[in-house]
Tab-separated table of C-alpha atoms in Angstrom:
chain	number	residue	atom	x	y	z
A	1	MET	CA	-1.458	-22.464	-14.162
A	2	PHE	CA	-4.948	-22.052	-14.886
A	3	GLU	CA	-5.211	-19.842	-18.196
A	4	LYS	CA	-7.323	-18.592	-20.817
A	5	LEU	CA	-10.385	-20.474	-19.509
A	6	ASP	CA	-13.961	-19.365	-20.038
A	7	PHE	CA	-16.937	-21.087	-17.914
A	8	ILE	CA	-20.110	-18.861	-19.228
A	9	ASN	CA	-20.796	-20.924	-21.873
A	10	GLU	CA	-20.255	-24.075	-19.913
A	11	LEU	CA	-23.159	-26.751	-18.804
A	12	PRO	CA	-23.435	-28.160	-16.802
A	13	LYS	CA	-22.067	-25.087	-14.361
A	14	ILE	CA	-18.816	-26.572	-12.684
A	15	SER	CA	-18.538	-26.828	-9.459
A	16	PHE	CA	-15.130	-26.448	-7.865
A	17	PHE	CA	-16.538	-27.375	-3.703
A	18	ARG	CA	-13.722	-27.810	-1.388
A	19	SER	CA	-11.254	-27.441	-4.085
A	20	ASP	CA	-7.802	-26.541	-2.585
A	21	PHE	CA	-5.680	-23.889	-5.019
A	22	ARG	CA	-3.262	-23.286	-2.839
A	23	GLY	CA	-0.030	-21.420	-4.127
A	24	SER	CA	-2.307	-21.270	-7.598
A	25	ARG	CA	-2.850	-19.069	-10.873
A	26	PHE	CA	-5.145	-17.675	-13.132
A	27	VAL	CA	-4.695	-15.845	-16.199
A	28	ASN	CA	-7.593	-14.343	-18.064
A	29	VAL	CA	-10.618	-16.953	-16.961
A	30	SER	CA	-14.055	-15.513	-16.913
A	31	PHE	CA	-16.012	-17.473	-13.841
A	32	TYR	CA	-19.859	-17.754	-14.679
A	33	GLU	CA	-22.384	-19.456	-11.844
A	34	ASN	CA	-19.285	-21.346	-10.584
A	35	ASN	CA	-19.623	-22.873	-7.059
A	36	PHE	CA	-16.235	-22.116	-5.294
A	37	ASP	CA	-18.286	-23.209	-1.781
A	38	ARG	CA	-15.775	-23.805	1.084
A	39	ALA	CA	-12.773	-23.439	-1.381
A	40	ASP	CA	-9.688	-22.408	0.264
A	41	PHE	CA	-7.728	-19.675	-1.773
A	42	ILE	CA	-4.137	-18.760	-0.267
A	43	SER	CA	-1.594	-17.586	-1.602
A	44	ALA	CA	-3.297	-17.867	-5.020
A	45	ILE	CA	-3.095	-14.789	-8.153
A	46	PHE	CA	-5.316	-14.044	-10.397
A	47	GLU	CA	-4.644	-11.693	-13.338
A	48	LYS	CA	-7.972	-10.170	-15.815
A	49	CYS	CA	-10.771	-12.873	-14.435
A	50	LEU	CA	-13.918	-12.386	-14.612
A	51	PHE	CA	-16.121	-13.396	-11.722
A	52	THR	CA	-19.843	-13.346	-12.432
A	53	GLU	CA	-22.645	-14.281	-10.459
A	54	VAL	CA	-19.911	-17.081	-8.345
A	55	ASP	CA	-21.199	-18.450	-5.430
A	56	ILE	CA	-17.698	-17.989	-3.130
A	57	ALA	CA	-19.887	-18.733	0.217
A	58	ALA	CA	-18.239	-19.657	3.030
A	59	SER	CA	-14.498	-19.929	1.096
A	60	GLU	CA	-11.287	-19.042	3.085
A	61	ILE	CA	-9.541	-16.313	0.624
A	62	LYS	CA	-5.892	-15.368	1.754
A	63	ASN	CA	-2.603	-13.442	1.352
A	64	CYS	CA	-4.101	-13.501	-2.826
A	65	TYR	CA	-3.007	-10.901	-5.360
A	66	PHE	CA	-5.746	-9.873	-7.468
A	67	ASN	CA	-5.175	-7.247	-10.551
A	68	GLU	CA	-7.257	-6.414	-13.703
A	69	CYS	CA	-10.172	-8.275	-12.265
A	70	ASN	CA	-14.056	-7.942	-12.559
A	71	PHE	CA	-16.450	-8.797	-9.456
A	72	THR	CA	-20.458	-8.768	-10.524
A	73	LEU	CA	-23.426	-10.252	-8.117
A	74	ASN	CA	-21.388	-12.922	-7.032
A	75	ASN	CA	-22.922	-14.470	-3.225
A	76	TYR	CA	-20.757	-13.950	-0.683
A	77	ALA	CA	-21.902	-16.043	3.254
A	78	ASN	CA	-19.781	-15.809	5.514
A	79	THR	CA	-16.522	-15.548	3.341
A	80	SER	CA	-13.309	-14.878	4.834
A	81	ILE	CA	-10.897	-12.480	2.661
A	82	GLN	CA	-7.845	-11.818	4.965
A	83	GLU	CA	-4.710	-10.029	3.844
A	84	CYS	CA	-5.111	-9.845	-0.377
A	85	THR	CA	-4.551	-6.937	-2.225
A	86	PHE	CA	-6.921	-5.833	-5.449
A	87	GLU	CA	-5.339	-3.429	-7.786
A	88	ASN	CA	-7.144	-2.041	-11.075
A	89	CYS	CA	-10.338	-4.242	-9.879
A	90	THR	CA	-13.947	-3.465	-10.136
A	91	PHE	CA	-16.773	-4.304	-7.840
A	92	GLU	CA	-20.156	-3.810	-9.348
A	93	ASP	CA	-23.378	-4.577	-7.939
A	94	GLU	CA	-22.086	-6.808	-5.125
A	95	LYS	CA	-23.378	-7.459	-2.623
A	96	PHE	CA	-21.141	-8.746	0.675
A	97	LEU	CA	-21.316	-10.585	3.344
A	98	VAL	CA	-17.681	-11.315	4.353
A	99	ASN	CA	-15.141	-11.262	7.135
A	100	MET	CA	-12.307	-9.161	5.565
A	101	LYS	CA	-9.097	-8.249	7.092
A	102	ASN	CA	-6.161	-6.617	5.887
A	103	CYS	CA	-6.663	-6.088	2.333
A	104	LYS	CA	-5.419	-3.477	0.569
A	105	PHE	CA	-7.515	-1.666	-2.856
A	106	ILE	CA	-5.443	0.008	-5.519
A	107	ASN	CA	-6.763	2.282	-8.109
A	108	CYS	CA	-10.421	0.189	-7.725
A	109	THR	CA	-13.937	0.709	-8.212
A	110	MET	CA	-16.817	0.252	-6.847
A	111	ARG	CA	-20.401	0.794	-7.813
A	112	ASN	CA	-23.501	0.226	-6.290
A	113	CYS	CA	-21.827	-2.316	-3.496
A	114	ASP	CA	-23.204	-3.424	-0.641
A	115	PHE	CA	-21.275	-4.570	2.948
A	116	GLU	CA	-24.257	-5.263	5.338
A	117	ARG	CA	-23.569	-7.277	8.136
A	118	SER	CA	-19.981	-7.442	7.138
A	119	THR	CA	-17.513	-6.820	9.395
A	120	THR	CA	-13.803	-5.304	8.098
A	121	GLU	CA	-10.259	-4.646	9.818
A	122	LYS	CA	-7.984	-2.701	8.677
A	123	LEU	CA	-8.901	-1.986	5.373
A	124	GLU	CA	-6.964	0.600	2.821
A	125	PHE	CA	-8.293	2.245	-0.601
A	126	ASN	CA	-5.435	4.142	-2.101
A	127	GLY	CA	-6.658	5.372	-5.105
A	128	CYS	CA	-10.028	4.075	-5.743
A	129	GLU	CA	-13.355	5.872	-6.658
A	130	ILE	CA	-16.205	4.509	-4.167
A	131	TYR	CA	-20.351	5.061	-5.557
A	132	ASN	CA	-23.514	4.840	-4.480
A	133	THR	CA	-21.423	1.936	-1.590
A	134	ASP	CA	-22.866	1.281	1.999
A	135	LEU	CA	-20.157	1.324	3.669
A	136	ALA	CA	-22.434	1.985	7.337
A	137	THR	CA	-24.435	-0.812	7.955
A	138	MET	CA	-21.573	-3.569	9.501
A	139	HIS	CA	-18.608	-3.716	11.522
A	140	ALA	CA	-15.909	-0.900	10.002
A	141	GLU	CA	-12.532	-0.278	11.733
A	142	ASN	CA	-9.528	1.649	11.256
A	143	PHE	CA	-10.120	2.139	7.445
A	144	ILE	CA	-7.633	4.214	4.826
A	145	PHE	CA	-8.370	6.044	2.286
A	146	LYS	CA	-5.730	8.203	0.443
A	147	SER	CA	-6.339	9.797	-2.390
A	148	CYS	CA	-9.769	8.716	-3.484
A	149	VAL	CA	-13.401	9.789	-4.919
A	150	LEU	CA	-16.294	9.347	-2.034
A	151	GLU	CA	-19.648	9.777	-4.396
A	152	ASN	CA	-23.187	8.879	-2.077
A	153	VAL	CA	-20.990	6.673	0.409
A	154	SER	CA	-22.342	6.271	3.318
A	155	LEU	CA	-20.309	5.793	6.774
A	156	GLY	CA	-21.241	5.115	10.299
A	157	LYS	CA	-21.268	6.774	13.184
A	158	SER	CA	-19.314	4.454	15.007
A	159	TYR	CA	-16.196	3.977	13.376
A	160	ILE	CA	-15.834	7.552	11.097
A	161	PHE	CA	-13.392	8.688	13.639
A	162	GLY	CA	-11.000	6.162	13.632
A	163	TYR	CA	-10.711	6.288	10.015
A	164	LEU	CA	-7.638	8.376	8.335
A	165	PHE	CA	-8.122	10.505	5.144
A	166	TYR	CA	-5.438	11.587	3.089
A	167	LYS	CA	-6.101	13.927	-0.020
A	168	THR	CA	-9.645	12.115	-0.463
A	169	ASP	CA	-12.430	15.041	0.418
A	170	ILE	CA	-15.245	13.816	3.119
A	171	SER	CA	-17.642	16.977	2.754
A	172	ARG	CA	-20.315	14.589	0.890
A	173	LEU	CA	-19.491	11.940	2.892
A	174	ASP	CA	-23.165	10.250	4.657
A	175	VAL	CA	-22.819	9.588	8.200
A	176	LEU	CA	-25.534	7.568	9.958
A	177	TYR	CA	-26.181	8.773	13.215
A	178	ARG	CA	-29.036	7.912	15.440
A	179	GLY	CA	-31.345	6.920	12.409
A	180	ASN	CA	-30.371	9.607	10.158
A	181	THR	CA	-27.651	10.264	7.592
A	182	VAL	CA	-25.715	13.264	8.526
A	183	LYS	CA	-22.731	15.161	6.906
A	184	ILE	CA	-19.361	15.174	8.521
A	185	ASN	CA	-18.607	18.649	10.110
A	186	VAL	CA	-18.024	20.201	13.415
A	187	ASP	CA	-21.942	21.791	14.364
A	188	ASN	CA	-23.012	17.677	13.545
A	189	PHE	CA	-20.109	15.508	15.521
A	190	SER	CA	-18.850	18.103	18.343
A	191	GLU	CA	-21.036	16.719	21.112
A	192	TYR	CA	-20.001	12.607	19.824
A	193	ILE	CA	-16.575	13.787	19.841
A	194	VAL	CA	-15.789	15.219	23.847
A	195	SER	CA	-17.851	11.883	24.680
A	196	LEU	CA	-15.338	9.401	22.874
A	197	LEU	CA	-12.912	10.669	26.140
A	198	THR	CA	-15.467	8.970	28.440
A	199	GLN	CA	-15.025	5.689	26.983
A	200	GLN	CA	-11.673	5.552	26.636
A	201	ARG	CA	-11.209	6.281	22.635
A	202	PHE	CA	-8.623	8.581	22.510
A	203	SER	CA	-6.954	8.078	19.226
A	204	GLU	CA	-10.668	8.807	17.677
A	205	PHE	CA	-10.854	11.857	19.685
A	206	ILE	CA	-6.984	12.908	18.459
A	207	ASN	CA	-7.755	12.060	15.317
A	208	ALA	CA	-11.479	14.319	15.138
A	209	ASN	CA	-9.362	17.098	16.039
A	210	ILE	CA	-6.945	16.463	13.410
A	211	PHE	CA	-9.241	15.569	10.098
A	212	LEU	CA	-11.936	17.690	11.325
A	213	PHE	CA	-11.619	20.084	13.392
A	214	ARG	CA	-7.637	20.749	12.017
A	215	ASN	CA	-6.812	21.644	15.907
A	216	PHE	CA	-3.112	20.943	16.602
A	217	GLU	CA	-2.564	23.608	19.342
A	218	GLY	CA	-4.555	20.626	22.041
A	219	VAL	CA	-2.934	17.346	20.340
A	220	PRO	CA	0.471	16.998	22.617
A	221	ASP	CA	-1.557	17.422	25.840
A	222	GLN	CA	-4.448	15.133	24.679
A	223	ILE	CA	-1.913	12.512	23.508
A	224	ASN	CA	0.241	13.079	27.222
A	225	ASN	CA	-3.224	12.779	28.886
A	226	ALA	CA	-4.400	9.953	26.819
A	227	LEU	CA	-0.650	7.469	27.661
A	228	SER	CA	-1.060	8.553	30.973
A	229	GLU	CA	-4.510	7.494	31.393
A	230	LEU	CA	-3.132	4.493	29.113
A	231	SER	CA	-1.091	3.049	31.753
A	232	LYS	CA	-3.805	2.721	34.091
A	233	ILE	CA	-6.038	0.458	32.953
A	234	ASN	CA	-6.338	-3.101	32.151
A	235	ASN	CA	-3.449	-3.891	30.037
A	236	THR	CA	-5.547	-6.582	27.914
A	237	THR	CA	-7.130	-3.585	26.733
A	238	ARG	CA	-5.120	-0.879	26.293
A	239	LYS	CA	-2.668	-2.356	23.749
A	240	LEU	CA	-5.471	-1.705	20.970
A	241	GLU	CA	-5.951	1.838	21.596
A	242	MET	CA	-1.808	2.377	22.414
A	243	THR	CA	-1.554	0.617	18.801
A	244	ASN	CA	-4.450	2.630	17.261
A	245	LEU	CA	-2.536	6.617	19.010
A	246	PHE	CA	0.719	4.948	17.061
A	247	ASP	CA	-0.746	4.027	13.422
A	248	MET	CA	-2.233	7.361	13.614
A	249	PHE	CA	0.518	9.180	14.060
A	250	THR	CA	2.657	7.775	11.785
A	251	PHE	CA	-0.431	7.228	8.992
A	252	TYR	CA	0.006	11.559	9.494
A	253	ILE	CA	3.791	11.814	9.167
A	254	LEU	CA	4.285	9.638	6.785
A	255	ASN	CA	1.532	11.809	4.350
A	256	ASN	CA	2.751	15.230	5.286
A	257	GLN	CA	-0.401	16.377	7.236
A	258	LEU	CA	1.328	17.493	10.900
A	259	PRO	CA	2.890	20.598	11.272
A	260	TYR	CA	7.182	20.584	12.444
A	261	LYS	CA	6.059	22.366	15.968
A	262	LEU	CA	3.278	19.591	16.370
A	263	VAL	CA	5.378	16.812	15.196
A	264	SER	CA	8.433	17.898	17.171
A	265	LYS	CA	6.230	18.035	20.346
A	266	VAL	CA	4.940	14.675	20.636
A	267	LEU	CA	8.455	13.200	19.765
A	268	ASN	CA	9.609	14.428	22.724
A	269	ILE	CA	6.142	13.412	24.859
A	270	LEU	CA	7.356	9.564	23.324
A	271	ASP	CA	10.541	10.086	24.219
A	272	ASP	CA	9.772	11.779	27.881
A	273	PHE	CA	7.440	8.661	28.578
A	274	ASP	CA	8.306	6.337	31.279
A	275	TRP	CA	7.149	2.898	29.261
A	276	THR	CA	8.301	1.051	32.161
A	277	ALA	CA	4.995	1.657	33.512
A	278	PHE	CA	3.735	-0.886	31.489
A	279	PRO	CA	4.578	-4.852	31.138
A	280	PHE	CA	8.050	-5.516	29.666
A	281	GLU	CA	6.705	-7.070	26.895
A	282	GLU	CA	3.952	-4.298	25.694
A	283	GLN	CA	7.366	-1.724	26.319
A	284	LEU	CA	9.050	-3.598	23.378
A	285	VAL	CA	5.970	-3.509	20.973
A	286	TYR	CA	5.535	0.732	21.818
A	287	ILE	CA	9.202	0.839	22.035
A	288	SER	CA	9.630	-0.203	18.696
A	289	MET	CA	6.667	1.668	17.418
A	290	HIS	CA	8.246	4.894	18.846
A	291	LYS	CA	11.732	4.153	16.897
A	292	LYS	CA	9.235	2.971	13.838
A	293	ILE	CA	8.549	7.363	14.108
A	294	GLU	CA	11.817	7.920	15.170
A	295	MET	CA	13.028	6.295	11.748
A	296	ILE	CA	10.589	7.710	8.986
A	297	MET	CA	11.853	10.798	10.555
A	298	ASN	CA	15.347	10.127	9.983
A	299	THR	CA	14.901	8.845	6.234
A	300	PHE	CA	14.200	13.027	5.519
A	301	HIS	CA	10.148	11.417	4.559
A	302	TYR	CA	9.192	14.802	5.122
A	303	ASP	CA	8.119	17.947	1.939
A	304	ASP	CA	7.846	21.136	1.464
A	305	SER	CA	4.723	22.187	3.387
A	306	PHE	CA	6.900	20.359	6.548
A	307	ILE	CA	9.662	22.942	6.226
A	308	GLU	CA	7.873	25.697	5.512
A	309	SER	CA	5.917	25.420	8.809
A	310	ALA	CA	9.854	25.420	10.594
A	311	ALA	CA	9.961	29.222	9.401
A	312	GLY	CA	9.555	30.266	12.846
A	313	GLU	CA	12.178	27.894	14.347
A	314	THR	CA	15.858	27.473	15.439
A	315	LEU	CA	17.531	23.617	14.861
A	316	PHE	CA	20.618	23.068	16.018
A	317	VAL	CA	23.490	21.568	13.629
A	318	THR	CA	26.156	19.803	14.876
A	319	PHE	CA	29.228	18.220	12.769
A	320	ARG	CA	31.340	15.681	14.164
A	321	CYS	CA	34.813	16.259	12.580
A	322	LYS	CA	37.339	13.793	12.157
A	323	THR	CA	40.574	16.656	13.343
A	324	ASP	CA	42.400	18.386	16.028
A	325	ASP	CA	43.242	20.888	13.778
A	326	TYR	CA	39.731	23.784	14.936
A	327	GLN	CA	40.141	26.534	12.679
A	328	GLU	CA	39.836	23.250	10.175
A	329	ALA	CA	36.912	22.294	11.383
A	330	LEU	CA	35.251	25.471	12.092
A	331	LYS	CA	35.919	26.765	8.060
A	332	LEU	CA	34.483	23.094	6.021
A	333	THR	CA	31.559	23.087	8.265
A	334	SER	CA	31.199	27.616	7.762
A	335	ASP	CA	31.843	27.447	4.290
A	336	LEU	CA	28.847	24.598	4.122
A	337	LEU	CA	26.518	26.544	5.562
A	338	ASP	CA	27.426	29.618	3.563
A	339	ASP	CA	27.055	27.855	0.088
A	340	LEU	CA	23.896	26.556	1.479
A	341	HIS	CA	22.272	30.188	2.328
A	342	LEU	CA	23.273	31.479	-1.163
A	343	LYS	CA	22.186	28.808	-3.216
A	344	LEU	CA	18.631	28.252	-1.641
A	345	GLY	CA	18.727	32.640	-1.538
A	346	LEU	CA	19.182	33.653	1.861
A	347	ASP	CA	21.143	35.676	4.631
A	348	LYS	CA	23.526	34.335	6.084
A	349	ASN	CA	21.831	33.721	9.540
A	350	TYR	CA	23.514	31.162	11.979
A	351	LYS	CA	25.532	31.305	14.774
A	352	LEU	CA	28.385	29.038	16.478
A	353	ILE	CA	27.217	27.935	20.055
A	354	GLN	CA	29.198	25.032	21.271
A	355	LYS	CA	32.857	23.247	20.507
A	356	GLU	CA	33.256	20.178	22.286
A	357	LYS	CA	37.556	19.820	21.897
A	358	GLY	CA	39.071	16.323	21.010
A	359	SER	CA	38.348	15.557	17.413
A	360	TRP	CA	35.944	18.882	16.918
A	361	ILE	CA	32.094	18.973	17.267
A	362	LEU	CA	30.621	21.845	15.925
A	363	THR	CA	26.983	22.788	16.998
A	364	PHE	CA	25.400	25.780	15.150
A	365	ALA	CA	22.137	27.314	15.576
A	366	VAL	CA	20.440	27.669	12.367
A	367	VAL	CA	17.599	28.659	10.969
A	368	GLY	CA	15.040	26.032	10.690
A	369	VAL	CA	14.154	26.084	7.081
A	370	VAL	CA	17.884	25.330	6.509
A	371	ALA	CA	18.301	22.597	8.743
A	372	LEU	CA	15.494	20.326	6.897
A	373	MET	CA	17.065	20.953	4.081
A	374	MET	CA	20.532	19.994	4.336
A	375	PRO	CA	19.780	16.132	4.662
A	376	LYS	CA	17.739	16.264	1.556
A	377	MET	CA	20.795	17.876	-0.183
A	378	LEU	CA	23.311	16.561	0.774
A	379	ASN	CA	22.510	12.572	2.153
A	380	ASP	CA	24.353	9.663	0.050
A	381	TYR	CA	26.390	12.763	-1.367
A	382	SER	CA	29.096	12.780	0.573
A	383	LYS	CA	29.808	9.551	3.621
A	384	THR	CA	28.058	11.208	5.863
A	385	PHE	CA	25.840	9.373	8.367
A	386	PHE	CA	22.906	12.130	9.244
A	387	ASP	CA	21.012	11.671	12.499
A	388	PHE	CA	17.997	13.734	12.447
A	389	SER	CA	16.197	14.058	15.969
A	390	LEU	CA	13.541	16.345	16.920
A	391	LYS	CA	14.218	16.079	20.771
A	392	ARG	CA	15.063	18.489	23.218
A	393	LYS	CA	18.668	19.298	23.977
A	394	LYS	CA	20.136	20.747	26.829
A	395	LEU	CA	21.220	23.335	23.927
A	396	LYS	CA	18.964	25.785	24.963
A	397	ILE	CA	19.547	25.912	28.264
A	398	LEU	CA	22.453	27.729	27.704
A	399	GLY	CA	20.597	30.809	27.788
A	400	VAL	CA	21.962	31.667	24.349
A	401	LEU	CA	20.433	34.849	22.887
A	402	LEU	CA	19.042	32.975	19.259
A	403	ASP	CA	16.137	35.636	18.965
A	404	ASN	CA	18.462	37.406	15.441
A	405	ILE	CA	18.401	33.172	14.213
A	406	ARG	CA	15.135	33.875	12.116
A	407	ILE	CA	13.762	34.270	8.334
A	408	ASP	CA	11.796	36.878	6.956
A	409	PRO	CA	8.672	34.325	5.889
A	410	GLU	CA	8.191	35.905	2.712
A	411	ASN	CA	11.628	34.289	1.395
A	412	ILE	CA	10.534	31.336	2.400
A	413	PRO	CA	8.488	30.311	-1.561
A	414	LYS	CA	11.388	31.608	-3.235
A	415	SER	CA	13.433	29.328	-1.489
A	416	LEU	CA	11.538	26.141	-1.605
A	417	GLU	CA	11.482	27.083	-5.713
A	418	GLN	CA	15.287	27.032	-5.401
A	419	PHE	CA	15.004	24.291	-3.547
A	420	ASN	CA	13.159	21.867	-5.607
A	421	LEU	CA	15.366	23.501	-8.567
A	422	ILE	CA	18.376	21.977	-6.994
A	423	LEU	CA	17.218	18.577	-6.428
A	424	ASP	CA	15.025	18.827	-9.985
A	425	THR	CA	18.443	19.031	-11.589
A	426	SER	CA	20.598	16.916	-9.337
A	427	GLU	CA	17.488	14.110	-10.596
A	428	LYS	CA	16.997	14.620	-14.210
A	429	SER	CA	21.621	14.278	-13.962
A	430	GLY	CA	20.832	10.693	-12.810
A	431	LEU	CA	22.549	11.592	-10.047
A	432	THR	CA	21.115	10.778	-6.507
A	433	ASN	CA	21.722	13.977	-5.257
A	434	PRO	CA	23.082	17.451	-6.182
A	435	SER	CA	26.414	17.608	-8.447
A	436	PHE	CA	29.351	20.041	-6.792
A	437	ASP	CA	27.966	22.939	-9.467
A	438	ASN	CA	24.954	23.366	-6.829
A	439	ILE	CA	26.207	22.715	-3.841
A	440	ILE	CA	30.214	23.041	-2.482
A	441	VAL	CA	30.924	19.519	-0.860
A	442	THR	CA	34.811	19.151	-0.827
A	443	GLU	CA	36.683	16.237	-0.625
A	444	ALA	CA	37.797	17.246	2.567
A	445	PHE	CA	34.521	18.061	4.044
A	446	LYS	CA	33.563	14.111	2.839
A	447	GLU	CA	36.870	13.440	4.597
A	448	ILE	CA	36.929	15.145	7.772
A	449	VAL	CA	33.122	15.216	8.553
A	450	ASN	CA	31.578	12.173	8.883
A	451	GLN	CA	28.357	12.827	11.470
A	452	ILE	CA	25.818	15.612	11.092
A	453	ASP	CA	23.326	15.728	13.538
A	454	ILE	CA	20.340	17.574	13.457
A	455	GLY	CA	17.579	18.408	16.401
A	456	ALA	CA	15.473	20.579	18.377
């Protein structure tokens, strides 16, 4: 470990030319005018270090972690930076000439930086502030900006619609387009966005419709078309586009940026698609990505806005009961639904639409809002296993009249308030889920109901 070293006043300046720092740790080290030309930093850790006018040309920096480090006026020339994380770091007056890929910047600040002629891909900026920085004159694919401040920042037209934004104001961004800088808006980019389809850049076209146009209606058809067209082209070129599609959709679901109806439709498209259209090796990749999205939904990683967007929807809740006594199964499940509606301040509004004999399986049509709240309120509270799926089920074609299974939109804010109050009370009391005072889940219910399926 290198600790509490100061090279600022060291003469002559120490050179680390071609040094190998694999697995090293640096704490409170101030580098100044040192030479790291062609040095290797692999799986190294830097904490509270200063890099000032350091020569990092042609260095290999891979799988490293930088925390509370400051970078100023350093020399980068074909520096390779891969799989690194920078947290609470500051970059000022840096002129990067780097090959940078799969790196994360967390709570970092960049000022007066330039990436001209660099090659960058899959960079994630989370909680960062970037000022007076040129990100336009380089190769820059698949960036993510989450909760960032971007002021006087320029991006390239060729890449902007491959970027994913969350809680980041893009209205003041400058985009280099046809030799001029323009603001990112519908008027300036409508023609260019349409041209993306002719280049088979489907993920960028769909992304533009989501974050710029906010046009969710056409997205399912666009995804259907993309899958169909991509299945026809050379398999050596389509994998990247398919991956971008899945990454985009996964990002938006994780960050609660899509309404219930859109998520439901897209999941059904993915479920219905014939993945055998692709070679087996590709099938494994795409199906695993599909399952990843389903897993996200099964962890109930959605917020109030997603729940509220299901206000006009009816979902089906299936209770799988370990009992041969129909009356007992019906009473336990109905009591739970009654109590949920009561606690949420809603009128009881559900309907038993299917029952299967054996160990009784009872399916109820339930207001979408209530169905989506249920797993968040009960998950892990009992031994009940929840399976959440927005795939279409045969129940909808049974001819069941469900028009009366609705909720007054004016009641939703109050219900969400009650819902969050219950969860908040449980959290403050040290419980992972509601107490018996909040939701009635009897011992009999926990013993008999071993699985609850929620689906569309």
